Amino acid sequence: QVQLVESGGGLAQPGGSLRLSCTASGRTRSIDRMGWYRQAPGQQRELVARIIYSAGTDYADSAKGRFTISADNGKNTVYLQMDSLQPEDTAVYHCHARTSWGPVEAPANTDFWGQGTKVTVSS
């Protein structure tokens, strides 16, 4: 099992910044990707940014140029630096990790989610 704990959410003004962090514990050696998703009330959950260890990073179009995902592998932690925040970024942000087991041609993948941290952008 993997446990994920997020922090760093809060209130920001439009144009402001926040930095989210997520620390993984448990069977972390099997994690092959980590990322951030967000969900606003009444809205679908959407990918914000992720790190795929074998491939690199990718971002939602809405995050490109404003958000940066990074990782501290020694601490099993990922960060999301959010700049130029806008009201549309208001949501609960959830950390995600995927573990992968077994042969490369037929892996068994499991998703893990943190409890979420709230981000509110308002003037």
Coordinates of C-alpha atoms in Angstrom, one line a residue:
Q1 CA 0.0 0.0 0.0
V2 CA 1.0 3.6 -0.6
Q3 CA -0.2 6.6 1.5
L4 CA -0.2 10.1 0.2
V5 CA -0.4 13.3 2.3
E6 CA -0.9 16.7 0.7
S7 CA -0.3 20.1 2.1
G8 CA 0.1 23.7 1.0
G9 CA -3.4 24.7 -0.1
G10 CA -5.0 27.9 1.0
L11 CA -6.3 31.3 -0.2
A12 CA -4.5 33.3 -2.9
Q13 CA -5.3 36.4 -4.8
P14 CA -5.6 36.4 -8.5
G15 CA -2.1 36.5 -9.9
G16 CA -0.7 35.0 -6.7
S17 CA 1.2 31.8 -6.0
L18 CA 0.9 28.7 -3.9
R19 CA 3.1 25.6 -3.6
L20 CA 1.6 22.2 -2.9
S21 CA 3.5 19.2 -1.6
C22 CA 2.7 15.5 -1.5
T23 CA 4.7 13.0 0.4
A24 CA 4.3 9.2 -0.3
S25 CA 5.0 6.5 2.2
G26 CA 4.6 2.8 2.2
R27 CA 5.6 0.7 -0.8
T28 CA 7.1 3.6 -2.6
R29 CA 9.7 1.7 -4.6
S30 CA 7.0 0.4 -6.9
I31 CA 5.7 3.9 -7.8
D32 CA 6.2 4.7 -11.5
R33 CA 4.3 8.0 -11.7
M34 CA 3.0 10.8 -9.5
G35 CA 0.9 13.8 -10.2
W36 CA -1.8 16.3 -9.3
Y37 CA -5.5 16.3 -10.1
R38 CA -8.1 18.7 -9.1
Q39 CA -11.9 18.8 -8.7
A40 CA -14.2 21.7 -8.2
P41 CA -17.7 21.2 -6.7
G42 CA -20.0 19.8 -9.4
Q43 CA -17.1 19.4 -11.9
Q44 CA -15.2 16.4 -13.2
R45 CA -11.8 15.6 -11.8
E46 CA -9.1 16.6 -14.2
L47 CA -5.3 16.1 -14.5
V48 CA -3.2 19.2 -13.7
A49 CA 0.3 17.8 -14.0
R50 CA 2.2 14.6 -13.5
I51 CA 5.6 13.0 -13.6
I52 CA 6.0 9.7 -15.4
Y53 CA 9.4 8.4 -14.2
S54 CA 10.2 6.7 -17.4
A55 CA 9.1 9.6 -19.7
G56 CA 9.1 13.0 -17.9
T57 CA 6.4 15.5 -17.2
D58 CA 3.2 16.6 -18.8
Y59 CA 0.7 19.3 -18.0
A60 CA -2.9 20.1 -18.7
D61 CA -3.3 22.9 -21.2
S62 CA -4.7 25.2 -18.4
A63 CA -1.5 24.6 -16.4
K64 CA 1.2 25.1 -19.0
G65 CA 3.3 28.1 -18.5
R66 CA 1.9 28.7 -15.0
F67 CA 2.4 25.6 -13.0
T68 CA 5.5 23.5 -12.4
I69 CA 5.7 20.0 -11.1
S70 CA 8.9 18.7 -9.5
A71 CA 10.0 15.8 -7.3
D72 CA 12.4 15.1 -4.5
N73 CA 13.1 11.5 -5.0
G74 CA 15.0 11.0 -1.7
K75 CA 11.9 12.2 0.2
N76 CA 9.3 10.6 -2.0
T77 CA 7.8 14.0 -2.4
V78 CA 6.3 15.9 -5.4
Y79 CA 5.5 19.6 -5.5
L80 CA 3.3 21.7 -7.6
Q81 CA 4.4 25.3 -7.9
M82 CA 1.3 27.4 -9.0
D83 CA 1.9 30.9 -10.3
S84 CA -0.4 33.4 -11.9
L85 CA -3.4 31.8 -10.1
Q86 CA -6.8 32.6 -11.4
P87 CA -10.3 32.0 -9.9
E88 CA -10.7 29.1 -12.3
D89 CA -8.0 27.3 -10.4
T90 CA -10.2 27.0 -7.3
A91 CA -10.6 23.3 -6.5
V92 CA -9.6 20.5 -4.2
Y93 CA -6.2 19.3 -5.4
H94 CA -5.5 15.6 -4.9
C95 CA -2.1 13.9 -5.1
H96 CA -2.0 10.7 -7.2
A97 CA 0.5 7.9 -7.4
R98 CA 0.5 4.7 -9.5
T99 CA 2.3 1.5 -8.6
S100 CA 3.2 -1.0 -11.2
W101 CA 4.0 -4.7 -10.6
G102 CA 4.8 -7.7 -12.7
P103 CA 6.1 -8.2 -16.2
V104 CA 6.5 -5.2 -18.5
E105 CA 4.3 -6.8 -21.1
A106 CA 1.4 -7.3 -18.6
P107 CA 1.8 -5.0 -15.6
A108 CA -0.6 -4.8 -12.7
N109 CA -1.2 -1.1 -12.0
T110 CA -2.8 0.4 -8.8
D111 CA -3.9 4.0 -8.2
F112 CA -3.5 5.7 -4.9
W113 CA -5.0 9.1 -3.9
G114 CA -4.4 11.6 -1.1
Q115 CA -7.2 13.2 0.8
G116 CA -6.8 16.5 -1.0
T117 CA -5.9 20.1 -0.1
K118 CA -8.1 23.0 -0.9
V119 CA -7.0 25.9 -3.1
T120 CA -9.1 29.0 -3.3
V121 CA -8.3 31.9 -5.6
S122 CA -10.5 35.0 -4.9
S123 CA -10.2 38.7 -4.8

